[in-house]
Amino acid sequence: MSGFVLSAQLLCVWVLGSELTFELPDNAKQCFYEDITIGTKCTLEFQVVTGGHYDVDCRLEDPEGATLYKEMKKQYDSFTFTAAKNGTYKFCFSNEFSTFTHKTVYFDFQVGDDPPLFPNENRVTALTQMESACVSIHEALKSVIDYQTHFRLREAQGRSRAEDLNTRVAFWSIGEAIILLVVSISQVVLLRSFFSDRKTTTTRVGS
Amino acid sequence: MMLSAPAAGVLVLLAWIHPGHALYFHIGETEKKCFIEEIPDETMVIGKYRTQLWDKQTSSFLPATPGLGMHVEIKDPETKIILSRQYGSDGRFTFTSHTPGEHQICLHSNSTKIALFAGGKLKVHLDIQVGEHTNNYPEIAAKDKLTELQLRVRQLLDQVEQIQKEQNYQRYREERFRTTSESTNQRVLWWSIAQTLILLVTGIWQMKHLKSFFEAKKLV
């Protein structure tokens, strides 16, 4: 009994979730690794926050190098799998197809379930009604927080596009006004130069 | 497999102290890796990292290397440095945001021995927890002497508080977005009018100037 509880606790130690946002420069590839035990249910979710056409290549490989998931130029995706082997799983984000835009990528890699609130909890007795209500509220709130995160990322995307547009409008408007002035003045100057008073040109009007 | 109670206790204790296997990535010697955390204000962030150096002789990763340190630099949304410290090969850093926005957490190795990992790799395990994930519930239960149900409700309260903070932050960001869009709208309007005026003025000027030029040249 205690052996079972002990091994159950040790199993609980290895379950974690990581959520990171990092910058991926152009022509770069960034890989992350995680050691997963067999039978653990894992979820990988990623979203491109800023940069270029908001797409990235993603690849997930198992310990033997077999590709479990491969998608090119995706903006957002979610992939759930159950670990069939023990070992180091690797997932990579690649921006190698882009020549000059660097991207900000968010990913959330959940391995297993959350650790229990009480470390020496033994689930011999069933949960009371209050406790199971708390558990379902907790799960619902977790999904609310998850939706909020995705909404925040999309809003960041929209806002960065709007700020980009704002600076571009200012830059191009000033540029166009200057070009307009320069072109109109040079047109007049050029036309004047055609009719300038040079003794050699007056006789060559016909040719 | 029946372990004696003290041995079992020690094993469980070791399992909890040892950071376990978090996500890891490889970092070069002079490489700087940065992570962005967009958080509302008054949010606590705890980061834990563990480094392992590749040892060519044993062809494996060493558990810990003395003299190998990581420099952690944290910038707030106004790119002001709020934390810039050197930690050992295992470190734990924590900060609380005072302004909402994008905080940048940068790590780079600062080894005291030169060419410590010439041709080798450095494996960095990283775990960043934000907001209510930073709460250590078993510790809170022990400190405040809460029953299981009270602890669960406390966890729900923390989660709801985080949702509320995030909603507040969302309102602030939407306001910024709206100001940017309105500014773009105004700019497009005024610059279009200005450019049309410039066009008309230069056109009229050109006609007048050329007319007077040709009249002077006696061509018209």
XYZ file of C-alpha atoms in Angstrom:
427
model
C 0.000 0.000 0.000
C 2.713 2.455 1.008
C 4.763 1.303 -1.988
C 1.853 2.104 -4.252
C 1.388 5.516 -2.632
C 5.114 6.195 -2.917
C 5.269 5.313 -6.597
C 2.107 7.329 -7.189
C 3.765 10.324 -5.562
C 6.953 9.886 -7.576
C 4.898 9.754 -10.742
C 3.234 12.987 -9.722
C 6.631 14.692 -9.422
C 7.350 14.285 -13.113
C 4.233 16.038 -14.369
C 4.733 19.646 -15.405
C 3.543 22.273 -17.831
C 5.628 24.934 -19.548
C 4.386 28.048 -21.223
C 6.932 30.336 -22.882
C 7.064 33.180 -25.379
C 10.344 33.640 -27.202
C 11.746 35.466 -30.159
C 12.764 33.460 -33.196
C 15.178 35.385 -35.450
C 15.056 35.008 -39.232
C 16.591 31.829 -40.620
C 16.730 30.372 -37.143
C 15.457 27.226 -35.549
C 14.795 26.806 -31.860
C 14.338 23.405 -30.251
C 13.025 22.405 -26.858
C 13.354 19.021 -25.219
C 11.458 17.263 -22.476
C 11.820 13.889 -20.845
C 8.469 12.139 -20.788
C 7.498 8.795 -19.301
C 5.419 6.309 -21.211
C 1.644 6.688 -21.092
C 1.585 10.387 -20.243
C -0.937 12.461 -22.119
C 0.724 15.611 -23.481
C -0.512 18.651 -25.355
C 1.514 21.084 -27.435
C -0.144 24.359 -28.395
C 1.569 27.206 -30.189
C 0.684 30.579 -31.639
C 2.721 33.136 -33.567
C 2.341 36.521 -31.885
C 4.217 38.993 -34.089
C 6.271 39.005 -37.254
C 5.894 38.746 -41.014
C 2.982 36.612 -42.156
C 2.499 35.246 -38.629
C 3.479 31.697 -39.534
C 6.100 29.243 -38.361
C 7.101 25.629 -39.033
C 6.659 23.257 -36.135
C 7.897 19.715 -35.690
C 7.541 17.242 -32.834
C 9.745 14.154 -32.636
C 9.753 11.191 -30.307
C 12.927 9.781 -28.634
C 13.770 7.694 -31.683
C 13.473 10.613 -34.081
C 10.159 9.612 -35.637
C 8.054 12.652 -36.471
C 4.819 12.751 -34.530
C 3.670 16.123 -35.786
C 4.909 18.291 -38.612
C 3.233 21.413 -39.961
C 4.650 24.110 -42.202
C 3.719 27.778 -42.005
C 1.049 27.486 -39.366
C -0.241 30.432 -37.366
C -1.855 28.521 -34.516
C -2.296 24.867 -33.703
C -2.867 22.414 -30.903
C -1.674 18.793 -30.825
C -2.441 16.155 -28.198
C -0.630 12.838 -27.984
C 0.044 10.048 -25.526
C 3.690 9.195 -25.054
C 4.305 5.729 -26.479
C 7.948 5.577 -25.424
C 10.074 6.688 -22.532
C 12.673 9.294 -23.346
C 13.412 12.755 -24.589
C 10.833 14.279 -26.864
C 11.938 17.177 -29.012
C 9.906 19.928 -30.632
C 11.314 22.611 -32.890
C 10.082 25.878 -34.315
C 11.683 26.978 -37.517
C 11.762 30.362 -39.212
C 14.216 29.222 -41.877
C 11.874 30.109 -44.735
C 11.887 33.776 -43.775
C 14.694 36.051 -44.912
C 14.299 39.104 -42.752
C 11.375 38.961 -40.387
C 11.814 37.640 -36.920
C 8.878 36.177 -35.157
C 7.658 35.950 -31.608
C 6.264 32.512 -30.857
C 4.196 31.432 -27.852
C 3.920 27.774 -26.929
C 2.307 25.819 -24.136
C 3.514 22.274 -23.544
C 1.425 20.413 -20.981
C 2.721 17.084 -19.758
C 0.328 14.961 -17.744
C -2.073 16.442 -15.243
C -1.531 19.140 -12.667
C 0.124 18.076 -9.435
C -2.437 17.411 -6.691
C -3.001 20.084 -4.075
C -2.080 17.815 -1.220
C 1.076 15.782 -1.688
C 0.024 13.028 0.650
C -3.467 12.793 -0.714
C -4.674 9.237 -1.147
C -7.690 8.746 -3.301
C -9.119 5.841 -1.366
C -12.194 7.858 -0.355
C -14.241 9.487 -3.097
C -14.516 13.241 -3.352
C -17.424 14.888 -1.557
C -19.919 16.863 -3.573
C -18.339 20.167 -2.536
C -14.894 18.936 -3.479
C -15.980 17.684 -6.880
C -17.783 21.016 -7.475
C -14.508 22.764 -6.650
C -12.636 20.505 -9.053
C -15.027 21.236 -11.908
C -14.894 24.990 -11.238
C -11.110 24.745 -11.222
C -11.096 23.017 -14.590
C -13.527 25.588 -16.014
C -11.416 28.467 -14.738
C -8.308 26.883 -16.220
C -9.984 26.849 -19.588
C -11.065 30.501 -19.094
C -7.454 31.458 -18.400
C -6.386 29.527 -21.485
C -8.903 31.365 -23.675
C -7.808 34.654 -22.164
C -4.208 33.903 -23.087
C -5.123 33.157 -26.670
C -7.249 36.275 -26.851
C -4.414 38.357 -25.436
C -2.052 36.983 -28.087
C -4.463 37.739 -30.893
C -4.994 41.214 -29.550
C -1.212 41.723 -29.380
C -1.049 40.645 -33.000
C -3.774 43.090 -34.044
C -2.224 45.882 -32.048
C 1.235 45.372 -33.512
C -0.262 45.470 -37.007
C -2.111 48.687 -36.136
C 1.025 50.329 -34.758
C 2.957 49.222 -37.805
C 0.289 50.734 -40.065
C 0.393 53.986 -38.115
C 4.139 54.466 -38.549
C 3.979 53.405 -42.161
C 1.224 55.923 -42.950
C 3.263 58.742 -41.388
C 6.464 57.720 -43.159
C 4.920 57.298 -46.576
C 2.797 60.470 -46.385
C 5.810 62.639 -45.618
C 7.809 60.793 -48.271
C 5.123 61.302 -50.889
C 4.759 64.999 -50.124
C 8.506 65.480 -50.540
C 8.519 63.480 -53.780
C 5.631 65.562 -55.093
C 7.477 68.823 -54.461
C 10.766 67.561 -55.840
C 9.164 66.135 -58.989
C 7.136 69.236 -59.782
C 10.094 71.576 -59.282
C 12.397 69.398 -61.365
C 9.796 69.179 -64.150
C 9.772 72.945 -64.422
C 13.563 73.165 -64.273
C 13.905 70.475 -66.966
C 11.409 72.179 -69.250
C 13.196 75.456 -68.816
C 16.475 73.820 -69.727
C 14.960 72.655 -73.073
C 14.253 76.257 -74.018
C 17.423 77.789 -72.652
C 19.141 80.580 -74.661
C 22.130 78.851 -76.255
C 23.479 80.151 -79.551
C 24.205 76.621 -80.926
C 20.705 75.240 -80.244
C 18.646 77.924 -82.036
C 19.875 76.785 -85.453
C 19.149 73.092 -84.793
C 15.415 73.462 -84.236
C 14.428 71.526 -87.362
C 16.673 68.468 -86.847
C 8.639 -3.431 -3.217
C 8.266 -2.472 0.420
C 10.589 0.275 1.618
C 11.026 1.076 5.260
C 9.183 4.207 6.370
C 12.260 6.411 6.952
C 13.774 5.421 3.591
C 10.475 6.106 1.900
C 10.271 9.461 3.646
C 13.770 10.426 2.541
C 13.059 9.334 -1.023
C 9.870 11.384 -1.180
C 11.688 14.380 0.297
C 14.492 14.083 -2.265
C 11.972 13.767 -5.063
C 10.337 17.006 -3.998
C 13.568 18.974 -3.477
C 15.088 17.894 -6.785
C 13.657 20.166 -9.481
C 12.647 17.268 -11.648
C 12.706 17.241 -15.395
C 11.474 20.568 -16.703
C 11.598 21.685 -20.308
C 15.155 22.265 -21.517
C 16.991 23.761 -24.464
C 20.576 24.134 -25.628
C 22.458 27.394 -25.420
C 25.785 28.396 -26.930
C 28.562 30.055 -24.969
C 27.938 33.645 -25.990
C 24.303 33.155 -26.879
C 21.616 35.112 -25.131
C 18.162 33.635 -24.923
C 15.258 35.898 -24.197
C 11.720 35.085 -23.166
C 8.813 37.463 -23.111
C 6.131 37.492 -20.441
C 3.182 39.771 -21.046
C 1.641 40.244 -17.634
C -0.700 42.618 -15.795
C 0.673 44.693 -12.928
C 1.297 43.367 -9.395
C 1.859 39.870 -10.741
C 4.563 37.679 -9.291
C 6.833 35.684 -11.568
C 9.147 32.928 -10.344
C 11.770 31.476 -12.658
C 13.860 28.418 -11.895
C 16.684 27.135 -14.024
C 19.210 24.353 -13.868
C 22.241 24.040 -16.117
C 24.116 20.972 -17.209
C 27.343 20.950 -19.156
C 28.255 18.347 -21.735
C 31.375 16.516 -20.661
C 33.367 15.161 -23.598
C 35.249 12.619 -21.487
C 32.242 10.837 -20.092
C 30.039 11.730 -23.099
C 27.226 12.744 -20.844
C 25.860 15.768 -19.106
C 27.428 16.593 -15.753
C 24.955 17.076 -12.918
C 26.399 20.420 -11.766
C 29.453 22.432 -12.706
C 31.123 24.846 -10.310
C 32.224 28.130 -11.843
C 29.481 28.004 -14.422
C 27.020 30.808 -13.958
C 24.089 32.330 -15.750
C 23.439 36.019 -15.937
C 19.775 36.850 -15.659
C 18.505 40.216 -16.871
C 14.887 41.270 -16.620
C 13.507 44.353 -18.356
C 10.139 45.965 -17.753
C 7.816 47.236 -20.533
C 9.710 50.558 -20.612
C 12.956 48.597 -21.245
C 14.253 49.598 -17.830
C 16.286 46.866 -16.156
C 14.568 45.668 -13.009
C 16.844 42.733 -12.256
C 20.366 42.048 -13.447
C 22.091 39.389 -11.426
C 24.552 36.605 -11.740
C 23.451 33.226 -10.439
C 25.253 29.908 -10.105
C 24.653 26.855 -12.228
C 21.271 26.383 -10.500
C 19.261 29.460 -9.815
C 15.934 30.829 -8.826
C 14.858 34.389 -9.601
C 11.662 36.161 -8.754
C 10.148 39.552 -9.467
C 6.806 41.327 -9.218
C 5.645 43.530 -12.055
C 4.748 47.125 -11.237
C 3.636 48.150 -14.703
C 1.518 46.003 -17.005
C 3.071 44.920 -20.259
C 5.780 42.900 -21.893
C 8.587 41.950 -19.584
C 11.672 40.424 -21.083
C 13.679 37.759 -19.266
C 17.125 37.200 -20.773
C 19.628 34.529 -19.862
C 23.188 34.153 -20.980
C 26.024 32.125 -19.615
C 28.839 33.890 -17.856
C 31.372 31.182 -17.242
C 34.377 32.078 -15.121
C 36.633 29.611 -16.933
C 37.308 30.664 -20.494
C 36.301 28.188 -23.191
C 34.629 26.060 -20.588
C 32.486 24.445 -23.158
C 34.563 24.722 -26.283
C 32.681 22.714 -28.821
C 30.294 21.530 -26.157
C 26.712 22.361 -25.351
C 25.054 23.727 -22.317
C 21.692 22.290 -21.391
C 19.421 24.706 -19.551
C 16.267 23.480 -17.801
C 13.878 26.371 -17.410
C 10.601 26.760 -15.615
C 8.797 30.103 -15.417
C 5.638 30.326 -13.344
C 3.373 33.354 -13.449
C 0.625 34.673 -11.210
C -1.389 32.097 -9.332
C 0.911 29.261 -10.483
C 3.542 30.732 -8.155
C 1.496 29.807 -5.110
C 2.712 26.790 -3.248
C -0.546 25.309 -1.978
C 0.824 22.657 0.385
C 2.840 25.425 2.077
C -0.197 27.722 2.312
C -2.271 24.876 3.765
C 0.364 24.192 6.404
C 0.839 27.878 7.264
C -2.836 28.854 7.508
C -3.978 25.427 8.681
C -6.633 25.000 6.031
C -8.735 21.958 5.394
C -8.791 20.450 1.942
C -12.017 22.183 0.995
C -10.737 25.559 2.232
C -7.539 25.075 0.236
C -9.484 24.290 -2.924
C -11.609 27.391 -2.458
C -8.460 29.438 -1.881
C -7.080 28.130 -5.166
C -10.299 29.101 -6.936
C -10.127 32.589 -5.409
C -6.551 33.007 -6.667
C -7.545 31.901 -10.123
C -10.464 34.314 -10.257
C -8.195 37.122 -9.071
C -5.800 36.374 -11.893
C -8.655 36.410 -14.404
C -9.787 39.768 -13.061
C -6.284 41.251 -13.356
C -5.986 39.981 -16.889
C -9.361 41.527 -17.811
C -8.235 44.856 -16.407
C -5.054 44.659 -18.400
C -7.090 43.803 -21.467
C -9.131 46.972 -21.030
C -5.939 49.062 -20.815
C -4.535 47.465 -23.956
C -7.734 47.888 -25.908
C -7.588 51.570 -25.034
C -4.064 51.781 -26.449
C -5.192 49.973 -29.576
C -8.085 52.351 -30.006
C -5.802 55.413 -29.629
C -3.418 54.017 -32.232
C -6.261 53.342 -34.685
C -7.713 56.803 -34.189
C -4.294 58.365 -34.689
C -3.878 56.421 -37.949
C -7.319 57.591 -39.042
C -6.453 61.232 -38.342
C -3.090 60.950 -40.056
C -4.605 59.431 -43.182
C -7.227 62.177 -43.305
C -4.896 65.149 -42.799
C -2.110 63.880 -45.015
C -4.529 63.160 -47.869
C -5.887 66.689 -47.651
C -2.356 68.103 -47.402
C -1.151 66.119 -50.391
C -4.115 67.168 -52.532
C -3.412 70.799 -51.629
C 0.281 70.419 -52.467
C -0.697 68.871 -55.801
C -3.056 71.716 -56.668
C -0.644 74.420 -55.515
C 2.323 72.994 -57.421
C 0.166 72.469 -60.514
C -0.997 76.069 -60.481
C 2.541 77.317 -59.786
C 3.915 75.246 -62.678
C 1.346 76.625 -65.130
C 1.900 80.217 -64.037
C 5.676 79.936 -64.060
C 5.829 78.276 -67.465
C 3.372 80.759 -68.947
C 5.461 83.702 -67.775
C 8.625 81.902 -68.957
C 7.285 81.324 -72.452
C 5.925 84.873 -72.651
C 9.387 86.130 -71.752
C 10.898 83.914 -74.429
C 8.349 85.340 -76.885
C 7.211 81.816 -77.835
C 3.586 82.400 -76.808
